[in-house]
Amino acid sequence: MKEIKEKILSILKETVSIGSFSATENENKVPEYLYEYMKNIKYFAKNPNLFGNFKIENDYLDRKVAYGLVRGKSNKTVVLMNHYDVVGTDDYGSIRDYAFDIEKLPEKIKEIGINSEALEDLNSGEWIFGRGAADMKGGLAIQLAYLEKYSEMKEKEGNILFLSVPDEESYSAGMRGAVKLLSELKKEFNLEYSFLIDCEPNFKINGKHVVSLGTAGKCMPVILVQGQKSHICRCFDGLNPIGVLGEIFSRTELSLEFSDELDGEVTVPPTWNYFKDMKVEYDVSIPIRACGYFSVISFYTSPDEILEKLRKISADSFEAYVDKMKKIYGEYKCKNMYSSEREIDFKPSVLSFEELMNIASEKDKEGFSSFYKKLYDEISEKIVKNEINYPQATIQIMDAVLNFTGISYPVTVLGFAPPYYPALNSRKISGKGHIIDECYNLVRDYSHDNFNYDLTYENYTVGLSDCSYCAADKVFDYNSFSLNTPMWGKLYSIDFEDIEKLNIPSIIFGPWGKDYHQATERVNKESLTVVVPELIEEIINYIFKNK
């Protein structure tokens, strides 16, 4: 254990020193480090075909998934998964240059003022501070060190696959791309994926460390509302899309109608990330369009179910705003001697993006096909140049397609923006769910008896994770979702079918960490170097010996 402890600390120091900011070319430095590290492991020197860096298809940053496979006697395979990207360092302020130096940061961090709990942990000497130390290069270090240890064992019951991916903090391009690698390795070496351990840092609830048995889902509905333009002095002649969108906002923001519940765990209600009119220039007219998007966290509600909820909410919101206009206009006419006798008569129209695309195609199939290809390529180039993000790109595509249709009447268009994370509870995987409870009970008892380290579990982590792309516990209309996601294609896709075929049960459990994504991010030394490595070994031994 002393030898693996020193390796974990060494790997942690070296990987933290690499500023592998998510969605940047700098991420590529970590797989380069991992390749060199594994190249120097005797097992891989003898078996160079069992490790490497797998290039992610169509990735505009040419990022790679680092992997190493140690073969055993049986086909059973445990996957040790981690991510190597980290969030930015702006929160470190004047000491950001020390964010990646775990030796110098402890002294420097006192200069920016930290909370009392962080200061107490700092002075205890029991915690390692640094960007990525907890999230999640601590987990990476444990898994890589164990891979090396396992490679040196004479008796290897099963296979260990180390998998380190980029982009977890952004769009999960790494794990989405790794699905192909997992499928290829499974076929080439006849692997049976028995279990996956995602070594994200654990946290405490009521004094107990939390093991996550599943991961919540997340989708991002995008709503574009077209109204009817008019001069602000004749506002009753038009329809303000901001008003309609505002009604939709009020019926969805923090709405418990969208919350899922399981065994006392409840998803947070939706909250809007963006809400804006689409006017570019200033003039004295109401805007013609407004748009916005919000995040929905789920345990079991699928995107098609969310879309249908939004379809009804959008229609009801439109009618509510028009009714409000009618009521106020009636009062206004009674007071204004110059008011006209016109009637406000707008009818609700709600289209999914798929339906909007069909209208555009029916108008001019060949012309629209050419138009859309050019549009997608132009939007893709903007993303590659980091000029826009995926939600912004989604809005621009929806806006352009609406223009192509020539629709001039008020309408609400619904779609989805990346990233999408399918919810997963490994207990619900058909024929495999039992192994989750067995492994949890094993490590709960072992950690209590050997370390006085008490565990509890949650059905879903609401923090999201790459485990979303390891299995499917519920099938929904994948094709409909892709058709309602404007960015779907070369730059963004999910191989739902291969994920179903993999169906790897997983848990999320790594070293004890605190304050992820904050300047006081830190990982506990004992948990990192002693407790979690032993618990992982217990799980692996159990999986391989279990008939």
XYZ file of N, CA, C and O in Angstrom, residues 254-392:
556
model
N -38.819 27.355 -12.121
C -39.006 26.774 -10.784
C -40.325 26.011 -10.663
O -40.886 25.903 -9.575
N -40.798 25.441 -11.776
C -42.061 24.705 -11.767
C -41.834 23.264 -11.318
O -41.118 22.495 -11.979
N -42.483 22.884 -10.238
C -42.352 21.527 -9.722
C -43.035 20.503 -10.622
O -42.853 19.286 -10.436
N -43.777 20.979 -11.620
C -44.387 20.074 -12.591
C -43.322 19.282 -13.343
O -43.567 18.175 -13.820
N -42.108 19.839 -13.415
C -41.023 19.189 -14.143
C -40.109 18.373 -13.231
O -39.142 17.790 -13.706
N -40.376 18.361 -11.934
C -39.499 17.643 -11.001
C -39.873 16.171 -10.922
O -41.046 15.811 -10.845
N -38.859 15.319 -10.942
C -39.041 13.881 -10.745
C -38.698 13.525 -9.305
O -37.828 14.160 -8.685
N -39.326 12.492 -8.779
C -39.110 12.096 -7.387
C -38.916 10.599 -7.284
O -39.605 9.819 -7.939
N -37.968 10.187 -6.455
C -37.739 8.774 -6.181
C -37.191 8.611 -4.774
O -36.130 9.160 -4.440
N -37.914 7.905 -3.937
C -37.467 7.574 -2.573
C -36.991 8.805 -1.804
O -35.955 8.774 -1.126
N -37.729 9.890 -1.920
C -37.380 11.107 -1.178
C -36.358 11.991 -1.860
O -36.059 13.083 -1.368
N -35.807 11.547 -2.976
C -34.916 12.393 -3.772
C -35.750 13.079 -4.850
O -36.564 12.443 -5.528
N -35.536 14.383 -5.014
C -36.334 15.161 -5.965
C -35.405 16.021 -6.812
O -34.474 16.648 -6.292
N -35.660 16.053 -8.112
C -34.839 16.915 -8.973
C -35.227 18.365 -8.751
O -36.399 18.689 -8.508
N -34.254 19.242 -8.839
C -34.545 20.671 -8.726
C -35.424 21.078 -9.905
O -35.302 20.536 -11.004
N -36.343 22.021 -9.697
C -37.188 22.464 -10.809
C -36.369 23.232 -11.838
O -35.237 23.648 -11.560
N -36.912 23.431 -13.040
C -36.160 24.095 -14.099
C -35.820 25.541 -13.760
O -36.534 26.206 -13.008
N -34.731 25.995 -14.322
C -34.393 27.416 -14.237
C -33.850 27.855 -15.583
O -33.186 27.089 -16.274
N -34.175 29.089 -15.957
C -33.807 29.596 -17.279
C -32.372 30.099 -17.295
O -31.935 30.805 -16.383
N -31.649 29.741 -18.344
C -30.271 30.194 -18.527
C -30.193 31.455 -19.382
O -29.206 32.192 -19.323
N -31.236 31.692 -20.196
C -31.146 32.741 -21.208
C -32.559 33.156 -21.610
O -33.447 32.314 -21.780
N -32.766 34.471 -21.761
C -34.082 35.023 -22.132
C -33.830 36.368 -22.794
O -33.290 37.276 -22.164
N -34.214 36.501 -24.067
C -33.830 37.725 -24.776
C -34.686 37.932 -26.027
O -35.124 36.976 -26.660
N -34.913 39.216 -26.364
C -35.487 39.501 -27.671
C -34.389 39.337 -28.721
O -33.201 39.278 -28.395
N -34.783 39.276 -29.994
C -33.814 39.017 -31.055
C -33.606 40.224 -31.969
O -33.120 40.086 -33.096
N -33.956 41.412 -31.469
C -33.699 42.625 -32.251
C -32.205 42.941 -32.254
O -31.542 42.854 -31.221
N -31.700 43.295 -33.414
C -30.292 43.676 -33.525
C -30.151 45.185 -33.422
O -29.333 45.715 -32.676
N -30.990 45.901 -34.172
C -30.927 47.363 -34.189
C -31.987 47.929 -33.261
O -32.881 47.228 -32.800
N -31.891 49.228 -32.984
C -32.934 49.889 -32.199
C -33.887 50.614 -33.128
O -33.471 51.305 -34.065
N -35.182 50.442 -32.905
C -36.190 51.278 -33.542
C -37.426 51.272 -32.643
O -37.482 50.553 -31.651
N -38.407 52.106 -32.999
C -39.577 52.241 -32.132
C -40.662 51.236 -32.535
O -41.810 51.590 -32.774
N -40.280 49.997 -32.610
C -41.248 48.937 -32.883
C -41.012 47.797 -31.910
O -39.914 47.651 -31.355
N -42.056 47.015 -31.698
C -41.870 45.854 -30.829
C -41.066 44.813 -31.602
O -41.098 44.775 -32.836
N -40.322 43.973 -30.923
C -39.500 42.975 -31.637
C -40.372 41.936 -32.326
O -41.503 41.677 -31.896
N -39.848 41.368 -33.372
C -40.584 40.333 -34.081
C -40.384 38.967 -33.443
O -41.263 38.099 -33.481
N -39.211 38.765 -32.804
C -38.931 37.457 -32.200
C -38.243 37.595 -30.849
O -37.528 38.569 -30.601
N -38.448 36.588 -30.026
C -37.753 36.478 -28.738
C -37.424 35.013 -28.517
O -38.070 34.116 -29.076
N -36.406 34.753 -27.724
C -35.979 33.362 -27.540
C -35.403 33.161 -26.147
O -35.077 34.114 -25.439
N -35.259 31.921 -25.783
C -34.644 31.598 -24.504
C -34.453 30.093 -24.377
O -34.965 29.316 -25.186
N -33.712 29.700 -23.369
C -33.551 28.270 -23.092
C -33.368 28.065 -21.601
O -32.956 28.973 -20.868
N -33.721 26.878 -21.158
C -33.613 26.573 -19.731
C -33.222 25.117 -19.552
O -33.256 24.324 -20.499
N -32.826 24.768 -18.340
C -32.332 23.420 -18.052
C -33.366 22.634 -17.259
O -33.945 23.145 -16.293
N -33.584 21.396 -17.678
C -34.491 20.492 -16.977
C -33.684 19.285 -16.502
O -33.076 18.578 -17.305
N -33.663 19.066 -15.190
C -33.001 17.909 -14.598
C -34.061 16.837 -14.350
O -35.152 17.138 -13.868
N -33.738 15.599 -14.693
C -34.740 14.544 -14.570
C -34.145 13.249 -14.035
O -32.940 13.007 -14.144
N -35.013 12.429 -13.472
C -34.655 11.068 -13.089
C -35.192 10.062 -14.113
O -34.544 9.070 -14.410
N -36.385 10.341 -14.620
C -37.009 9.374 -15.533
C -37.832 10.023 -16.643
O -38.221 9.358 -17.597
N -38.121 11.302 -16.569
C -38.887 11.959 -17.626
C -38.007 12.128 -18.857
O -36.900 12.665 -18.774
N -38.492 11.678 -20.006
C -37.705 11.683 -21.239
C -37.909 12.988 -22.015
O -38.877 13.721 -21.775
N -37.022 13.287 -22.964
C -37.161 14.515 -23.753
C -38.487 14.610 -24.501
O -39.058 15.701 -24.601
N -38.989 13.482 -25.039
C -40.256 13.568 -25.765
C -41.413 13.914 -24.832
O -42.344 14.630 -25.227
N -41.333 13.442 -23.585
C -42.363 13.807 -22.603
C -42.261 15.281 -22.220
O -43.281 15.961 -22.057
N -41.042 15.777 -22.103
C -40.837 17.196 -21.798
C -41.332 18.062 -22.953
O -41.969 19.114 -22.746
N -41.078 17.625 -24.183
C -41.517 18.380 -25.353
C -43.038 18.517 -25.378
O -43.572 19.592 -25.694
N -43.731 17.439 -25.049
C -45.190 17.496 -25.048
C -45.715 18.408 -23.943
O -46.715 19.112 -24.122
N -45.072 18.407 -22.791
C -45.453 19.346 -21.734
C -45.308 20.784 -22.221
O -46.181 21.630 -21.998
N -44.184 21.052 -22.890
C -43.908 22.413 -23.358
C -44.852 22.817 -24.487
O -45.183 23.997 -24.627
N -45.270 21.855 -25.273
C -46.214 22.176 -26.347
C -47.516 22.735 -25.755
O -48.047 23.740 -26.224
N -48.023 22.071 -24.732
C -49.255 22.537 -24.090
C -49.037 23.859 -23.360
O -49.859 24.785 -23.452
N -47.916 23.949 -22.627
C -47.621 25.189 -21.896
C -47.501 26.362 -22.864
O -47.989 27.462 -22.595
N -46.864 26.130 -24.007
C -46.668 27.195 -24.992
C -48.001 27.660 -25.564
O -48.238 28.870 -25.733
N -48.890 26.720 -25.886
C -50.208 27.082 -26.416
C -51.024 27.837 -25.366
O -51.655 28.862 -25.667
N -50.982 27.335 -24.138
C -51.727 28.003 -23.053
C -51.168 29.397 -22.784
O -51.926 30.340 -22.516
N -49.849 29.527 -22.845
C -49.206 30.821 -22.594
C -49.580 31.833 -23.664
O -49.816 33.017 -23.374
N -49.619 31.376 -24.899
C -50.010 32.257 -26.006
C -51.426 32.774 -25.780
O -51.701 33.981 -25.877
N -52.355 31.866 -25.478
C -53.744 32.264 -25.266
C -53.879 33.193 -24.072
O -54.658 34.149 -24.101
N -53.110 32.915 -23.014
C -53.177 33.762 -21.821
C -52.710 35.177 -22.127
O -53.318 36.156 -21.657
N -51.645 35.299 -22.920
C -51.148 36.638 -23.239
C -52.121 37.375 -24.157
O -52.359 38.573 -23.994
N -52.690 36.671 -25.125
C -53.668 37.298 -26.020
C -54.912 37.709 -25.239
O -55.470 38.801 -25.467
N -55.363 36.876 -24.305
C -56.515 37.237 -23.462
C -56.220 38.488 -22.643
O -57.088 39.344 -22.455
N -54.980 38.568 -22.160
C -54.574 39.759 -21.403
C -54.644 40.996 -22.297
O -55.130 42.058 -21.875
N -54.142 40.868 -23.533
C -54.202 41.982 -24.490
C -55.650 42.409 -24.750
O -55.968 43.608 -24.766
N -56.520 41.424 -24.952
C -57.926 41.725 -25.235
C -58.567 42.476 -24.084
O -59.318 43.454 -24.297
N -58.310 42.027 -22.872
C -58.902 42.660 -21.690
C -58.427 44.105 -21.563
O -59.231 45.035 -21.358
N -57.119 44.303 -21.690
C -56.568 45.658 -21.538
C -57.012 46.552 -22.689
O -57.330 47.734 -22.498
N -57.100 45.973 -23.891
C -57.521 46.759 -25.052
C -58.974 47.196 -24.907
O -59.353 48.309 -25.288
N -59.804 46.331 -24.313
C -61.199 46.696 -24.074
C -61.299 47.896 -23.150
O -62.103 48.822 -23.380
N -60.485 47.901 -22.093
C -60.471 49.031 -21.167
C -59.898 50.278 -21.831
O -60.378 51.395 -21.628
N -58.880 50.064 -22.661
C -58.216 51.184 -23.356
C -59.177 51.866 -24.320
O -59.239 53.101 -24.403
N -59.948 51.077 -25.077
C -60.875 51.635 -26.060
C -61.930 52.509 -25.386
O -62.373 53.523 -25.959
N -62.343 52.116 -24.195
C -63.361 52.888 -23.487
C -62.849 54.270 -23.082
O -63.624 55.220 -22.923
N -61.534 54.371 -22.926
C -60.942 55.631 -22.469
C -60.437 56.485 -23.623
O -60.300 57.709 -23.485
N -60.127 55.881 -24.747
C -59.481 56.600 -25.848
C -60.496 56.893 -26.958
O -60.974 55.987 -27.643
N -60.772 58.180 -27.185
C -61.770 58.556 -28.181
C -61.315 58.265 -29.611
O -62.114 58.201 -30.539
N -60.006 58.064 -29.802
C -59.493 57.819 -31.146
C -59.191 56.336 -31.422
O -58.606 56.001 -32.445
N -59.563 55.485 -30.512
C -59.255 54.072 -30.723
C -60.087 53.495 -31.858
O -61.211 53.936 -32.122
N -59.506 52.506 -32.545
C -60.201 51.856 -33.661
C -61.092 50.742 -33.124
O -61.070 50.417 -31.934
N -61.838 50.151 -34.016
C -62.738 49.071 -33.623
C -62.162 47.698 -33.967
O -62.877 46.717 -33.995
N -60.850 47.659 -34.282
C -60.240 46.389 -34.672
C -60.316 45.371 -33.531
O -60.400 45.732 -32.351
N -60.299 44.123 -33.898
C -60.329 43.047 -32.908
C -58.959 42.381 -32.838
O -58.268 42.227 -33.845
N -58.583 41.990 -31.645
C -57.342 41.233 -31.451
C -57.685 39.759 -31.645
O -58.469 39.193 -30.877
N -57.139 39.161 -32.663
C -57.530 37.803 -33.014
C -56.320 36.987 -33.464
O -56.156 36.685 -34.633
N -55.457 36.646 -32.506
C -54.291 35.820 -32.799
C -54.553 34.391 -32.327
O -55.036 34.175 -31.220
N -54.221 33.420 -33.163
C -54.444 32.016 -32.834
C -53.119 31.353 -32.455
O -52.099 31.581 -33.113
N -53.112 30.525 -31.416
C -51.851 29.869 -31.010
C -51.377 28.865 -32.043
O -52.171 28.122 -32.617
N -50.081 28.853 -32.295
C -49.467 27.872 -33.189
C -48.141 27.460 -32.568
O -47.285 28.305 -32.304
N -47.996 26.177 -32.319
C -46.776 25.658 -31.706
C -46.200 24.567 -32.612
O -46.902 23.627 -32.985
N -44.932 24.708 -32.978
C -44.261 23.744 -33.843
C -43.009 23.209 -33.160
O -42.262 23.971 -32.535
N -42.768 21.917 -33.279
C -41.464 21.380 -32.907
C -40.497 21.736 -34.026
O -40.914 22.055 -35.153
N -39.205 21.668 -33.743
C -38.227 21.954 -34.787
C -38.361 20.957 -35.933
O -38.205 21.326 -37.105
N -38.671 19.720 -35.610
C -38.883 18.713 -36.651
C -40.003 19.145 -37.588
O -39.893 19.031 -38.820
N -41.102 19.622 -37.030
C -42.234 20.076 -37.842
C -41.868 21.297 -38.680
O -42.279 21.418 -39.839
N -41.077 22.188 -38.094
C -40.621 23.371 -38.839
C -39.753 22.947 -40.020
O -39.880 23.497 -41.135
N -38.868 21.973 -39.810
C -38.022 21.465 -40.888
C -38.866 20.854 -42.008
O -38.566 21.023 -43.197
N -39.912 20.146 -41.635
C -40.775 19.535 -42.642
C -41.474 20.594 -43.487
O -41.613 20.433 -44.708
N -41.910 21.674 -42.850
C -42.553 22.762 -43.588
C -41.568 23.377 -44.571
O -41.908 23.656 -45.730
N -40.328 23.583 -44.124
C -39.302 24.164 -44.991
C -39.003 23.240 -46.169
O -38.845 23.700 -47.303
N -38.940 21.940 -45.903
C -38.635 20.985 -46.959
C -39.770 20.892 -47.975
O -39.542 20.762 -49.184
N -41.003 20.957 -47.494
C -42.162 20.908 -48.385
C -42.212 22.133 -49.301
O -42.703 22.050 -50.431
N -41.712 23.244 -48.805
C -41.703 24.461 -49.605
C -40.770 24.336 -50.803
O -41.103 24.744 -51.927
N -39.565 23.767 -50.569
C -38.570 23.623 -51.645
C -37.544 22.592 -51.181
O -36.546 22.955 -50.553
N -37.802 21.321 -51.496
C -36.986 20.241 -50.947
C -35.513 20.381 -51.302
O -34.643 20.350 -50.424
N -35.193 20.521 -52.585
C -33.795 20.623 -52.999
C -33.164 21.920 -52.514
O -32.024 21.936 -52.044
N -33.914 22.999 -52.647
C -33.393 24.296 -52.217
C -33.127 24.326 -50.728
O -32.108 24.865 -50.281
N -34.043 23.732 -49.949
C -33.853 23.734 -48.503
C -32.693 22.844 -48.099
O -31.926 23.185 -47.192
N -32.523 21.704 -48.759
C -31.414 20.805 -48.445
C -30.075 21.517 -48.623
O -29.185 21.419 -47.768
N -29.947 22.238 -49.723
C -28.722 22.988 -49.989
C -28.545 24.122 -48.973
O -27.449 24.350 -48.452
N -29.657 24.818 -48.691
C -29.643 25.914 -47.719
C -29.200 25.418 -46.342
O -28.365 26.036 -45.677
N -29.777 24.282 -45.910
C -29.503 23.803 -44.567
C -28.075 23.311 -44.419
O -27.431 23.521 -43.389
N -27.557 22.642 -45.445
C -26.166 22.185 -45.395
C -25.218 23.368 -45.240
O -24.281 23.339 -44.425
N -25.449 24.416 -46.014
C -24.606 25.605 -45.936
C -24.732 26.263 -44.566
O -23.736 26.673 -43.959
N -25.963 26.329 -44.060
C -26.209 26.925 -42.743
C -25.475 26.151 -41.662
O -24.795 26.745 -40.805
N -25.600 24.818 -41.659
C -24.959 23.993 -40.638
C -23.443 24.147 -40.694
O -22.774 24.234 -39.650
N -22.883 24.195 -41.896
C -21.435 24.353 -42.054
C -20.973 25.701 -41.514
O -19.924 25.802 -40.854
N -21.745 26.749 -41.791
C -21.385 28.090 -41.315
C -21.451 28.159 -39.791
O -20.564 28.745 -39.137
N -22.493 27.575 -39.216
C -22.637 27.549 -37.754
C -21.505 26.735 -37.137
O -20.927 27.120 -36.102
N -21.169 25.617 -37.766
C -20.092 24.764 -37.256
C -18.771 25.514 -37.214
O -17.989 25.391 -36.260
N -18.519 26.309 -38.255
C -17.281 27.076 -38.311
C -17.217 28.092 -37.179
O -16.154 28.315 -36.584
N -18.353 28.675 -36.845
C -18.394 29.638 -35.739
C -18.081 28.953 -34.411
O -17.402 29.518 -33.551
N -18.575 27.729 -34.252
C -18.304 26.988 -33.017
C -16.828 26.631 -32.918
O -16.203 26.774 -31.866
N -16.265 26.160 -34.026
C -14.847 25.809 -34.053
C -13.983 27.009 -33.701
O -12.968 26.884 -33.004
N -14.391 28.192 -34.154
C -13.639 29.420 -33.866
C -13.975 29.985 -32.487
O -13.469 31.039 -32.107
N -14.844 29.272 -31.747
C -15.253 29.687 -30.406
C -15.977 31.033 -30.421
O -15.916 31.796 -29.456
N -16.674 31.328 -31.512
C -17.430 32.579 -31.614
C -18.806 32.449 -30.967
O -19.373 33.443 -30.506
N -19.352 31.248 -30.955
C -20.641 30.984 -30.319
C -20.582 29.632 -29.623
O -19.699 28.825 -29.888
N -21.560 29.398 -28.723
C -21.654 28.093 -28.078
C -22.821 27.306 -28.672
O -23.549 27.795 -29.546
N -23.037 26.101 -28.212
C -24.069 25.231 -28.790
C -25.483 25.787 -28.623
O -26.276 25.747 -29.575
N -25.863 26.306 -27.454
C -27.211 26.887 -27.355
C -27.413 28.076 -28.285
O -28.475 28.212 -28.902
N -26.401 28.942 -28.395
C -26.510 30.078 -29.310
C -26.631 29.598 -30.759
O -27.405 30.140 -31.548
